[in-house]
Each structure stands twice: as C-alpha cells, then as structure tokens.
Amino acid sequence: MTKNGGLYPHLPIVTYELAGPPHPGSLASFVTEDSDFYLNTTSNDDITIWTGDYPGCDDDLDVSATSSTLTIDGFVPASAYPDSYNEQVSTWIEELGSANRGSDSGSGGNAGQQIAIASYINPLGDPTSWERLLAYDTEKVSVLVANVMNGPDYVADKSWKSVIDQAASQGKKILGYVRTGYLGVSQQQFTTRLGSYNLADWASQIEQDVDKWFELYGSRLGGIFFDEGWPECGPDNIYADLYAYINNYTKRKHPGAFTVLNPGSPIAQCYKDTMDTLLTFESSYKTYTNSFVPNDWTPKDPRKIWHIVYKVPQEQIASVAALARDRHSGLLEITDDNQPNPYDTLPSEAYMKAFIDEVSGGKPLINDPAKATGSYVAGLPSNAAVSSSDYSSVTLAWSSVGNALGYAVYKDGTQLLELPASLTRATIGMLDPGSSGIVFEVRTILASSSGGSSRLISASTKSLPESGTITNAGFTRDGDTVVYKADVLVPYAFVRLFIGIKQPDDTILEHKAKHGWPIEAGVVYGTMYDQVVNYLVEGNDFYSGFYKYTGSWNDIDRGNAEWSWSSIGVAPQSQSGYTYTWNVPFAGTDAVASEYLIQGQGYAPINNLCKGSLYYYSVL
C-alpha cells in the first residue's frame, strides 16, 4: 500500500465472507467512516500464514499475531492493471469459492438474483405501469430497457426522458435499446437503416446509435441493451471481437455504462467477456421447462447471464426462479405476457409481488473497459476518401494500415466512431439532406507513433426533391391483392402504410362521425386537418403484419386517440434500394385502395407523409 501511494488494489484480498471448510469464516471486513476506508482483519488464529519465502515479501516481514486496521485512501481501478493480472485474480476468487455470490438474503454482497425487464412499454401510453416499475425495490428490480423507435430516434422523447431520470435517481439502470441486426449475417439478412449488409456499416450504425442515446438522454442513461446479437464466434472470432470492440468503445466514451448483448439463445464461450451481461434465453415457459439448451460454459458470476421466460403461470413463478438460479441466471424476467410482443405490458401487481418475493436482490455486474492502448495518428490511412453519398449519409473507405489497432472517424473535428483494424469503411448517417462542406477525417490507432499532419476529407449530401422524402407512390390491383409502392429517400425507424375506408360525407347541416386512427394531414387555410385511417401495414422484409383499428376515437368525441390495433393477417413487405413494396390482401375488408397514406417516422431529420392523392407534404 505504501508503494501504491496509499491506494488499495482494485480487488480486495477477501471480497466476500468465505464460510465453511476449508475456509474458517469471515476473514476480513471493510468499514467506512465518511471518506475513510478501513480493512479490519481477524487474528492469526483464524488465518493460515505462509511459511518460507513468498514472492514480493521481505524475508524479515514482521507478522502481527493480533487483529489490525489498515487505512485506505481509495481503490485502484481494474483498468490500471494488465488484463492477464485481472484474469488471474478472477480465477483465484472463483477457486476460493466466493464467486461474488453473496448470501440468499442479499446481505453478503450485490450478486443476488435480480429482476431485469425488457420494458417496451410506452410511458405516455401506460404511465401506471411505469409508476409501478419505478416504485419497486431497486435491489430487486434493478434493470429496465427503453425502446423509443427501435433505438434512440433523432430527438429526445420527453416521456422517456422522465422515466430515465426517475430511475437513475433511484439507482435503477434503464438501458437504451440498440439493434445490431445479427450483424447482417443471419438467415434473415437484416440490413442497416440505409439498406446495407456490410459488417462495417452495421458497426458504424451501432456506435452512432449508442452515442445518440447518451447525447439525447445524458449520463443518467444506465447503459445500452444491444439486441439481435449474433451468437457465433465467426472466422478468427471476428463477430465476438467486434462486439467486444463496441463494448469497450461504449464504456470508454460513456464511463459507468452497463452493457447487455441479447442473442436470445445459447452463446459460444468466445463471448464470455464481450459484454457485462449476455441474454441467452428468450422464450416460453414450456420451452424453458421442457427443452432448455444451456451454454456450453459456466459463468464465474451468475449476473453474466439473463433469462427471459414468458407465458409463465403465476403459480409457477417460484419454480421458474429456482430453475433459473440452477442455470446460473443472475438476471431474470418472468411474465405472463405472450407473443407477438411479450414486453408491451406489465403483469398484475399480485404477479409482480410473487416474482419479487422469489429473488434475493443485488446490483448488476458492471465491468471496466479494457485498458486503452495506442495513439490516434493523423494522416493515416493516406487514401481515405468518400466512396459514396446519399440524401442523409456519407460512406468513407480506405486501405488497411500495417500494425493498426483500429481506426477512428471524425466529423468537423469531433470523433464519431471507432472500428477495429479488420474493417476499412464507415458509413455516417443522420446527416441533413442537401448539406455541403462536411469535413471528415480518418485516423489510425497505432501502438505508438508521434503522429502526422491532419488529412481532411470534404463531403456533401444530396438535396431532396420538392415532393419530399417519400415519392413516386402508387398502387395496382391484382385480384384481391393491392400492391402499393413508394420510394423512401431517407431511412426511418418505421415506414408504415395506412389505408382508409369510405367515411361519412361532411355536410353543413349534419356531421356523421368519422371513426379510425387520426393522422395530422396538413394545414388548409390555417386549420390542421386529420386523415382518418382504419388499416395498418407495419413490419419489415422478414415479417409484416396487417392490422385493423380497434380504438374508440372519432372526430366528434375526439379525446385522446387510443393506439389500438387487432391483427387480421399478413401483408408481405419488401425493400429494394429506395423502393418499398407492400402486397395487401383486401378480401374480407372494407378498405378503399385509393384512401392510403405512407408515413415515415424516426431517425431522419424530416418526418414525412405521402397521401394517396399523390399530394406530398411534411408534418413539422
């Protein structure tokens, strides 16, 4: 400690109470008084003393036979030590038997089983559920997830910001939702919002979404929930290494961030250290009890693993919680909700109380990032250039640099993202259409270098046509199927097709109510008018649902419009370049093909609507 400047090593010699053979009991305890730390050790009667030479100890070391008190000025972070040392200490603690477990009562540490909830519940639409979530004991309900627009969107949502701030004040972690699209390599071949399968483009979008979350919601955001995680290592561990790189980028740029990767399935051991927590089961009670497939490795700390089990009867909560503990799941969500979205409602208070009573509580496991090594060298790569640009994005590409540890991309002097050495392109999105004079720079991360002269790259984005971001819309009939098409020039979180019915005509003497979902459709002579729709097509290339409005809104008794839709089938959707195509089955509906509206929402600087009359306008 003296040589360490009064700082104690980042991991205490005895982190938790070690009880039972071969350990005699409590070996040491920490005491705090204001800002002072003390380590109280027991007498030598209870501790085995090393005899003979021991590395690092003086031969004439005077060992006291009585208890002692050491004053500690602070703790050295794990990042100050080599990774090899941290790994050895973790292994040593595991072998001693502590494993950061804590006691069942929660008094022995922070590692008891906790409730983590994928809370995709709109706080504006269901404030009561959020009042309940925020009121629960933080040590029992410790982790929640915010999903605004399958990610952070372009501007802050006031209702989400409110619950994030409240949760942070109570010590809960609300994580921002970020899609990783299985990195574009799954059978579904998910693309980025800009339509790319490229691994570097996925990495670019993921890191920009991470930074946008913290830009919009600040340091009170608890961390990031990386969804659609790919569970396979890949050639030379390329996929696991990329997730680890993104994790370290997130933690270094946003200190204290808690990170979760969700493959929703068993995951290879190469992922063990990629994120703080891995969500390795996300399915039904029947599957969990009858056909559960475990990882082929066991975590040192159960908080490394999160399981989500839905469609669980209330009387089976205790058995599922116990089963999860046996399967080394320190974080757990149990719900009676079911597919297609088991995360959009909160179970009853009785159900939640039964669940809360079954967990001991604790805190999430939050690791430090790997220690940063290397310097950011300007002027390398020397051939970085704009390879393409679009209405709201620019792609840069370059040649690999020998011995590179990675690459960093800057816009107007501010770092935007980092990529590992294996990736040599980046796509920067969420830019304003029609921008010119955007200045980018790519720097190479090297183990050591004095740096070079700055090399700036000028770029611009395309200007939108007068018709706006959604153009060339139309439809054709093929029997009972109506095929809609439209070009969507900027990426949105959601592109929705709404279809209306024949509504009652307005008359001066009598007004019959128009029933359906109202969308602000524009201003005429100073008055905002609604377009009332009754059918919705929403989804992606993998699955696109067809829904009918079941809410109570009408334009006489307006009140709050209730977002309530009932599934009536499937309407296949596809995207090729800018062009979206929807194949909508009209059989058995009263939908009117010409009464349609296409809405783009989320991420783009411009929200846009396209009416079936082919009159285009923006909604500000």
XYZ file of C-alpha atoms in Angstrom:
620
model
C 0.000 0.000 0.000
C 2.843 2.368 0.771
C 4.417 1.766 -2.608
C 0.973 2.208 -4.138
C 0.621 5.706 -2.712
C -1.957 4.769 -0.114
C -4.233 3.177 -2.688
C -5.557 -0.313 -2.144
C -5.565 -2.797 -5.080
C -8.739 -2.668 -7.113
C -9.905 -6.081 -5.901
C -9.736 -6.659 -2.134
C -7.796 -9.682 -0.917
C -11.035 -11.043 0.555
C -14.038 -9.738 -1.359
C -16.792 -11.621 0.433
C -17.305 -13.727 3.506
C -15.784 -17.153 2.956
C -17.700 -19.564 5.163
C -17.272 -23.252 5.838
C -14.442 -25.641 5.165
C -11.765 -25.204 4.120
C -12.322 -21.538 4.992
C -12.749 -20.704 8.687
C -15.344 -17.950 8.325
C -15.182 -14.203 7.947
C -11.550 -13.310 7.282
C -11.896 -9.552 6.891
C -14.400 -6.736 6.693
C -14.477 -3.224 5.282
C -15.500 -0.243 7.402
C -16.242 3.249 6.078
C -16.250 6.455 8.075
C -17.062 9.462 5.926
C -14.463 9.288 3.140
C -12.113 6.944 5.025
C -11.835 3.216 4.348
C -10.594 0.608 6.796
C -9.826 -3.057 6.325
C -10.207 -4.968 9.595
C -8.529 -8.342 9.613
C -9.043 -11.127 12.127
C -6.350 -12.625 14.347
C -3.780 -15.091 13.093
C -5.610 -17.876 14.909
C -8.143 -17.870 12.044
C -5.744 -17.349 9.137
C -3.217 -19.717 7.665
C 0.121 -17.880 7.477
C 2.524 -18.641 4.644
C 5.835 -20.043 5.760
C 9.077 -19.752 3.905
C 9.833 -17.341 1.099
C 6.913 -15.815 -0.734
C 7.314 -13.688 -3.891
C 7.189 -9.989 -3.105
C 7.536 -10.313 0.699
C 10.652 -9.355 2.649
C 12.343 -12.211 4.493
C 12.184 -10.248 7.750
C 8.463 -9.466 7.436
C 7.060 -8.939 10.919
C 3.711 -10.693 11.133
C 1.500 -9.470 13.945
C -0.457 -12.026 15.905
C -3.261 -9.615 16.663
C -6.003 -8.043 14.587
C -5.086 -4.920 12.669
C -6.633 -1.918 10.928
C -5.353 -0.505 7.620
C -6.273 2.954 6.390
C -7.126 3.121 2.685
C -7.235 6.332 0.654
C -9.000 4.823 -2.340
C -9.196 1.906 -4.723
C -7.144 1.425 -7.872
C -9.452 0.605 -10.845
C -9.105 -2.701 -12.657
C -8.204 -0.813 -15.837
C -4.878 0.163 -14.239
C -3.766 -3.478 -14.217
C -2.846 -5.773 -17.138
C -5.655 -7.962 -18.452
C -3.607 -11.049 -17.586
C -3.480 -9.965 -13.938
C -7.241 -9.286 -13.802
C -7.914 -12.702 -15.271
C -5.678 -14.360 -12.658
C -7.413 -12.539 -9.805
C -10.853 -13.525 -11.135
C -9.752 -17.153 -11.344
C -8.284 -17.005 -7.828
C -11.504 -15.637 -6.342
C -13.533 -18.290 -8.145
C -11.288 -21.047 -6.813
C -11.604 -19.710 -3.267
C -15.324 -20.229 -3.542
C -16.597 -16.644 -3.228
C -17.545 -16.175 -6.892
C -19.102 -12.814 -5.976
C -22.228 -14.669 -4.908
C -23.449 -13.056 -1.732
C -25.957 -14.733 0.549
C -29.548 -15.590 -0.276
C -30.711 -12.735 1.897
C -28.733 -10.239 -0.166
C -26.608 -9.222 2.826
C -23.468 -10.936 1.585
C -22.879 -8.751 -1.499
C -24.521 -7.367 -4.615
C -24.682 -10.590 -6.593
C -28.084 -11.990 -5.620
C -30.633 -12.841 -8.297
C -32.318 -9.706 -9.667
C -35.236 -8.820 -11.922
C -34.351 -7.272 -15.272
C -37.251 -6.291 -17.524
C -37.328 -5.596 -21.261
C -39.804 -2.798 -20.574
C -41.025 -1.902 -24.074
C -43.978 -0.084 -22.532
C -44.704 3.410 -23.803
C -44.600 5.641 -20.702
C -47.029 8.089 -22.301
C -49.500 5.351 -23.231
C -49.235 3.415 -19.946
C -47.924 5.713 -17.183
C -49.411 3.484 -14.450
C -47.124 0.592 -15.359
C -44.117 2.872 -15.180
C -45.211 4.217 -11.781
C -45.202 0.619 -10.560
C -41.842 -0.219 -12.159
C -40.199 2.819 -10.602
C -41.712 2.098 -7.178
C -40.279 -1.415 -6.878
C -37.247 -2.045 -4.641
C -34.185 -1.170 -6.730
C -32.183 -4.131 -5.406
C -34.968 -6.438 -6.586
C -35.943 -4.715 -9.872
C -32.586 -3.343 -10.974
C -32.577 -3.218 -14.808
C -35.108 -1.833 -17.312
C -34.938 -1.148 -21.059
C -36.076 1.922 -23.005
C -37.122 1.314 -26.609
C -38.203 4.540 -28.271
C -38.009 3.793 -32.017
C -36.068 0.523 -32.213
C -33.306 2.800 -30.974
C -32.861 6.375 -29.748
C -34.659 8.257 -32.569
C -33.459 11.683 -33.698
C -34.790 13.864 -30.861
C -35.380 13.228 -27.155
C -38.784 11.880 -26.127
C -39.977 13.796 -23.052
C -41.901 10.884 -21.536
C -38.941 8.510 -21.878
C -36.556 11.119 -20.507
C -38.774 11.494 -17.447
C -38.709 7.777 -16.567
C -34.961 7.524 -17.303
C -34.257 10.425 -14.934
C -36.511 9.000 -12.219
C -34.965 5.546 -12.486
C -31.445 6.963 -12.270
C -32.322 8.884 -9.100
C -33.355 5.561 -7.509
C -30.243 3.683 -8.643
C -32.043 1.635 -11.299
C -30.400 1.095 -14.675
C -32.500 1.965 -17.726
C -30.704 0.810 -20.851
C -31.117 2.317 -24.302
C -32.182 -0.155 -26.990
C -29.834 -0.585 -29.977
C -30.391 -3.025 -32.851
C -27.355 -4.975 -34.036
C -29.298 -6.937 -36.695
C -27.308 -10.156 -36.051
C -24.575 -8.137 -37.823
C -26.336 -8.851 -41.124
C -25.139 -12.473 -41.222
C -28.244 -14.351 -40.015
C -30.678 -16.171 -42.291
C -32.932 -13.095 -42.300
C -30.010 -10.974 -43.619
C -31.158 -7.850 -41.816
C -29.837 -4.613 -43.266
C -28.949 -1.331 -41.634
C -31.446 1.507 -41.896
C -29.559 2.528 -45.030
C -30.071 -0.908 -46.575
C -26.547 -2.354 -46.139
C -25.455 -5.854 -45.116
C -21.837 -4.754 -44.729
C -20.293 -5.541 -41.334
C -18.551 -2.150 -41.134
C -21.831 -0.364 -41.890
C -23.536 -2.288 -39.085
C -20.719 -1.347 -36.695
C -20.981 2.291 -37.804
C -24.742 2.420 -37.184
C -24.493 0.654 -33.808
C -21.876 3.055 -32.411
C -23.697 6.117 -33.730
C -26.901 4.889 -32.061
C -25.013 4.385 -28.778
C -23.714 7.954 -28.850
C -27.111 9.332 -29.885
C -28.703 7.710 -26.823
C -26.273 9.480 -24.494
C -26.475 12.726 -26.476
C -30.277 12.799 -26.076
C -30.629 11.421 -22.530
C -27.311 12.227 -20.873
C -25.342 10.368 -18.250
C -28.490 9.321 -16.370
C -28.987 6.660 -19.005
C -27.798 3.439 -17.382
C -26.185 1.828 -20.418
C -27.032 0.025 -23.657
C -29.116 -3.056 -24.496
C -27.670 -4.495 -27.730
C -30.483 -6.528 -29.292
C -30.380 -9.100 -32.098
C -26.926 -10.313 -31.077
C -25.200 -12.847 -33.308
C -24.084 -15.784 -31.084
C -21.352 -17.404 -33.220
C -17.641 -16.543 -32.927
C -17.042 -16.306 -36.676
C -13.757 -16.815 -38.549
C -10.897 -15.814 -36.232
C -13.561 -14.662 -33.693
C -14.482 -11.726 -35.947
C -18.054 -11.360 -34.615
C -17.240 -11.815 -30.934
C -14.284 -9.451 -31.272
C -16.463 -6.816 -32.939
C -18.990 -6.913 -30.078
C -16.108 -6.659 -27.592
C -14.744 -3.672 -29.510
C -18.158 -1.965 -29.470
C -18.478 -2.715 -25.747
C -15.119 -1.091 -24.959
C -15.950 1.878 -27.193
C -19.216 2.351 -25.275
C -17.616 2.069 -21.845
C -14.644 4.319 -22.576
C -16.798 7.023 -24.122
C -19.595 6.732 -21.530
C -17.999 5.708 -18.198
C -20.120 3.506 -15.952
C -22.316 2.209 -18.787
C -23.862 -1.218 -18.183
C -23.919 -3.317 -21.358
C -26.107 -6.263 -22.352
C -25.937 -8.355 -25.535
C -29.090 -10.248 -26.464
C -28.765 -13.213 -28.809
C -31.786 -14.757 -27.054
C -30.140 -18.167 -27.410
C -27.113 -20.118 -26.144
C -23.889 -18.314 -26.956
C -20.323 -19.506 -27.523
C -17.676 -19.073 -24.834
C -15.772 -16.628 -27.060
C -18.457 -14.114 -25.982
C -17.727 -14.549 -22.262
C -16.003 -11.169 -21.928
C -17.718 -9.230 -24.724
C -20.387 -7.537 -22.572
C -21.308 -7.202 -18.901
C -24.343 -9.469 -19.319
C -25.481 -11.908 -22.010
C -29.194 -12.646 -22.525
C -29.062 -16.302 -23.514
C -32.685 -17.423 -23.224
C -35.792 -15.649 -24.530
C -38.714 -17.993 -24.982
C -41.757 -19.582 -23.376
C -42.292 -21.363 -20.074
C -42.903 -24.605 -21.982
C -39.549 -24.347 -23.742
C -37.742 -23.378 -20.525
C -39.043 -26.384 -18.636
C -39.031 -28.996 -21.417
C -36.337 -28.193 -23.980
C -33.899 -25.676 -22.498
C -30.469 -25.652 -24.171
C -27.696 -24.322 -21.882
C -24.460 -22.613 -22.833
C -21.525 -24.999 -23.102
C -19.688 -22.968 -20.448
C -20.477 -21.731 -16.931
C -20.056 -18.076 -15.904
C -17.918 -17.169 -12.895
C -20.604 -14.687 -11.841
C -24.306 -15.545 -12.430
C -25.007 -11.883 -13.198
C -23.276 -12.556 -16.512
C -26.454 -14.371 -17.657
C -30.013 -13.047 -18.156
C -33.017 -15.223 -18.986
C -36.454 -14.055 -20.171
C -39.311 -16.532 -19.767
C -42.778 -15.568 -20.971
C -46.221 -17.172 -20.705
C -45.454 -18.313 -17.149
C -48.494 -19.117 -14.954
C -48.381 -17.220 -11.668
C -48.323 -20.434 -9.648
C -45.088 -21.444 -11.442
C -43.094 -18.261 -10.681
C -41.187 -19.818 -7.764
C -40.228 -22.925 -9.707
C -39.016 -20.885 -12.708
C -36.943 -18.587 -10.472
C -35.345 -21.593 -8.789
C -34.691 -23.227 -12.145
C -33.038 -20.011 -13.360
C -30.733 -19.980 -10.322
C -29.739 -23.571 -11.037
C -28.947 -22.493 -14.600
C -26.673 -19.656 -13.390
C -29.032 -16.859 -14.436
C -28.457 -13.916 -12.090
C -30.804 -11.626 -14.041
C -34.306 -12.824 -14.782
C -37.585 -11.691 -16.306
C -40.746 -13.750 -15.815
C -44.018 -12.614 -17.360
C -47.448 -13.997 -18.192
C -47.490 -11.960 -21.414
C -47.093 -13.810 -24.715
C -46.113 -13.396 -28.348
C -46.200 -11.483 -30.642
C -44.886 -8.946 -28.105
C -44.417 -10.264 -24.549
C -42.783 -6.978 -23.469
C -45.519 -4.404 -24.069
C -47.426 -4.961 -20.803
C -46.547 -5.352 -17.137
C -48.051 -8.313 -15.216
C -50.552 -7.644 -12.429
C -49.372 -6.352 -9.054
C -50.045 -9.752 -7.452
C -47.948 -11.450 -10.119
C -45.076 -8.982 -9.705
C -45.172 -9.279 -5.898
C -44.902 -13.063 -6.169
C -41.944 -12.643 -8.522
C -40.184 -10.040 -6.360
C -40.531 -12.275 -3.292
C -38.562 -15.015 -5.092
C -35.356 -13.038 -5.743
C -32.724 -12.019 -3.198
C -31.704 -8.811 -4.964
C -28.416 -7.119 -5.717
C -26.814 -4.898 -8.316
C -25.831 -5.522 -11.948
C -22.292 -6.578 -12.778
C -20.548 -3.617 -14.447
C -17.008 -4.208 -15.663
C -14.401 -1.648 -16.598
C -13.406 -1.372 -20.262
C -10.167 -2.890 -21.447
C -7.305 -0.508 -20.928
C -6.883 1.765 -23.969
C -3.596 1.356 -25.757
C -2.217 3.262 -28.712
C -2.442 6.725 -30.176
C -4.649 8.228 -32.891
C -2.387 9.002 -35.807
C -3.456 11.733 -38.228
C -2.640 11.394 -41.903
C -3.010 7.605 -41.881
C -4.555 5.998 -43.824
C -3.358 8.320 -46.572
C -6.012 7.330 -49.112
C -9.230 7.705 -47.064
C -11.922 9.165 -49.326
C -15.678 9.431 -49.874
C -16.789 6.277 -51.683
C -20.476 7.243 -51.903
C -23.041 9.681 -50.530
C -26.800 9.816 -50.284
C -29.561 12.122 -49.056
C -28.667 11.658 -45.382
C -25.424 9.643 -45.303
C -21.802 9.522 -46.456
C -19.622 6.405 -46.769
C -15.846 6.620 -46.350
C -13.382 3.896 -47.367
C -9.627 3.393 -47.029
C -6.858 0.827 -47.320
C -5.674 -1.109 -44.281
C -2.654 0.183 -42.398
C 0.013 -2.245 -41.175
C 0.003 -2.892 -37.399
C -3.190 -0.861 -36.980
C -5.156 -1.453 -33.776
C -8.204 0.243 -35.261
C -9.489 3.358 -36.983
C -11.316 6.451 -35.691
C -13.634 8.630 -37.791
C -14.134 12.336 -37.070
C -16.722 14.821 -38.372
C -15.970 18.521 -38.131
C -13.263 17.733 -35.566
C -15.448 15.547 -33.299
C -14.914 11.806 -33.046
C -17.930 9.883 -34.337
C -16.931 6.242 -34.079
C -14.136 3.677 -33.903
C -13.696 0.493 -35.887
C -11.387 -2.497 -35.371
C -8.451 -2.997 -37.724
C -10.385 -5.614 -39.722
C -12.894 -3.025 -41.013
C -11.849 -0.372 -43.531
C -15.005 1.607 -44.267
C -17.574 3.570 -42.297
C -20.999 4.967 -43.066
C -22.077 8.110 -41.243
C -25.848 8.579 -41.095
C -28.427 11.031 -39.715
C -27.000 13.897 -41.804
C -29.149 16.730 -43.135
C -30.097 16.363 -46.817
C -28.597 18.984 -49.085
C -25.585 19.663 -46.840
C -22.222 20.682 -48.290
C -18.765 21.280 -46.838
C -18.994 18.442 -44.287
C -15.449 17.711 -43.115
C -14.398 14.159 -42.206
C -11.105 12.700 -41.068
C -9.936 9.109 -40.551
C -7.114 8.398 -38.094
C -5.305 5.137 -37.438
C -4.846 3.787 -33.922
C -1.276 2.535 -33.529
C 0.579 1.173 -30.516
C 2.995 4.106 -30.622
C 3.555 6.992 -33.009
C 4.369 10.672 -32.975
C 1.514 11.383 -35.372
C 1.355 13.087 -38.733
C -0.334 16.033 -40.346
C -4.127 16.153 -40.473
C -5.787 14.946 -43.689
C -9.313 16.309 -44.122
C -11.995 14.940 -46.460
C -14.807 17.161 -47.756
C -18.255 15.643 -48.383
C -21.839 16.618 -49.176
C -25.300 15.025 -49.222
C -27.923 15.011 -51.982
C -30.774 17.520 -51.941
C -34.316 16.179 -51.659
C -36.841 16.712 -54.463
C -39.681 19.182 -53.858
C -42.030 16.259 -53.233
C -40.172 15.398 -50.036
C -38.680 12.205 -48.635
C -41.444 9.837 -49.833
C -42.120 9.983 -53.549
C -43.364 8.019 -56.602
C -46.175 6.446 -54.578
C -48.928 4.469 -56.259
C -50.843 1.192 -56.321
C -52.069 -1.515 -58.666
C -54.660 -4.285 -58.239
C -54.096 -7.987 -58.746
C -57.380 -9.694 -57.887
C -57.999 -9.328 -54.144
C -54.440 -8.089 -53.603
C -53.492 -4.422 -53.845
C -49.800 -3.741 -54.454
C -48.511 -0.407 -53.121
C -45.118 1.053 -53.990
C -43.223 4.153 -52.903
C -39.664 5.438 -52.931
C -38.439 6.350 -49.421
C -35.335 8.511 -49.839
C -34.119 8.655 -46.231
C -34.048 5.871 -43.600
C -36.730 5.800 -40.917
C -37.244 3.617 -37.868
C -40.713 2.794 -39.187
C -42.277 3.130 -42.612
C -45.997 2.445 -42.223
C -48.739 2.051 -44.791
C -52.168 3.230 -43.597
C -55.383 2.543 -45.533
C -58.791 4.156 -45.037
C -62.407 3.210 -45.684
C -65.351 5.065 -47.170
C -66.167 7.502 -44.389
C -69.410 9.502 -43.951
C -69.519 12.714 -46.016
C -69.381 16.050 -44.219
C -72.408 18.270 -44.593
C -73.172 21.688 -43.200
C -76.396 20.507 -41.542
C -75.296 17.133 -40.212
C -71.903 15.713 -39.387
C -71.567 11.967 -39.019
C -68.583 10.743 -37.084
C -65.503 9.524 -38.872
C -64.085 6.632 -36.881
C -60.464 5.430 -37.006
C -56.907 6.484 -36.241
C -56.312 10.203 -36.903
C -53.106 11.433 -38.543
C -52.422 15.138 -38.880
C -52.539 15.542 -42.618
C -51.752 19.188 -43.226
C -52.956 22.756 -42.834
C -55.617 24.242 -45.073
C -56.472 27.942 -44.615
C -54.834 27.906 -41.191
C -56.631 24.787 -39.891
C -54.941 21.428 -39.246
C -56.902 18.562 -40.764
C -56.774 14.848 -39.933
C -56.592 11.950 -42.312
C -58.607 9.136 -40.654
C -57.354 5.631 -41.390
C -58.584 2.177 -40.392
C -55.990 -0.343 -41.556
C -52.247 -0.543 -40.921
C -49.389 -2.481 -42.504
C -46.240 -2.499 -40.344
C -43.128 -4.648 -40.359
C -40.095 -5.491 -42.465
C -38.902 -7.924 -45.128
C -38.902 -10.734 -42.568
C -42.436 -10.217 -41.222
C -45.082 -7.608 -41.966
C -48.457 -7.621 -40.208
C -51.866 -6.394 -41.391
C -53.982 -4.728 -38.663
C -57.413 -3.148 -38.219
C -58.060 -0.204 -35.895
C -59.998 -1.177 -32.754
C -59.673 2.042 -30.753
C -62.544 4.337 -29.832
C -61.502 7.622 -31.499
C -63.904 9.547 -33.708
C -63.839 13.137 -34.904
C -66.852 14.221 -32.845
C -65.763 12.801 -29.477
C -62.040 13.280 -30.056
C -60.421 12.796 -26.638
C -57.049 11.020 -26.690
C -56.594 8.740 -29.670
C -56.057 5.194 -28.447
C -53.356 3.294 -30.352
C -55.205 0.004 -30.536
C -54.955 -2.388 -33.495
C -56.024 -6.014 -33.975
C -54.032 -8.385 -36.177
C -56.010 -9.651 -39.176
C -53.261 -11.301 -41.167
C -50.034 -10.737 -43.033
C -49.233 -8.194 -45.766
C -45.785 -9.065 -47.181
C -43.385 -6.143 -47.451
C -40.065 -5.835 -49.264
C -37.427 -3.185 -49.866
C -35.021 -2.830 -52.767
C -32.920 0.306 -52.699
C -35.252 3.209 -52.074
C -38.361 1.299 -53.190
C -40.784 -0.188 -50.666
C -43.437 -2.657 -51.862
C -46.488 -3.848 -49.899
C -48.805 -6.685 -51.007
C -52.059 -6.148 -49.116
C -54.907 -8.734 -49.110
C -58.198 -6.793 -49.356
C -60.519 -9.822 -49.255
C -62.988 -9.564 -46.369
C -62.176 -5.912 -45.611
C -63.918 -2.619 -46.351
C -60.614 -0.923 -47.185
C -60.572 1.548 -50.084
C -57.375 1.236 -52.102
C -57.145 4.910 -53.072
C -57.505 6.079 -49.450
C -53.960 5.421 -48.351
C -51.173 7.234 -46.589
C -47.494 6.324 -46.150
C -45.758 7.570 -43.025
C -42.050 7.652 -42.225
C -41.159 8.098 -38.558
C -37.953 8.157 -36.521
C -34.247 8.886 -37.102
C -34.435 11.083 -40.174
C -34.262 14.857 -39.667
C -37.582 15.087 -41.540
C -40.880 13.409 -40.647
C -42.901 12.877 -43.792
C -46.304 11.754 -45.023
C -47.435 10.826 -48.518
C -51.191 10.903 -49.212
C -52.956 8.622 -51.627
C -53.974 11.634 -53.698
C -50.259 11.898 -54.535
C -50.127 15.266 -52.801
C -46.985 15.255 -50.670
C -46.257 17.307 -47.629
C -44.151 17.335 -44.488
C -45.501 17.243 -40.957
C -43.328 19.507 -38.801
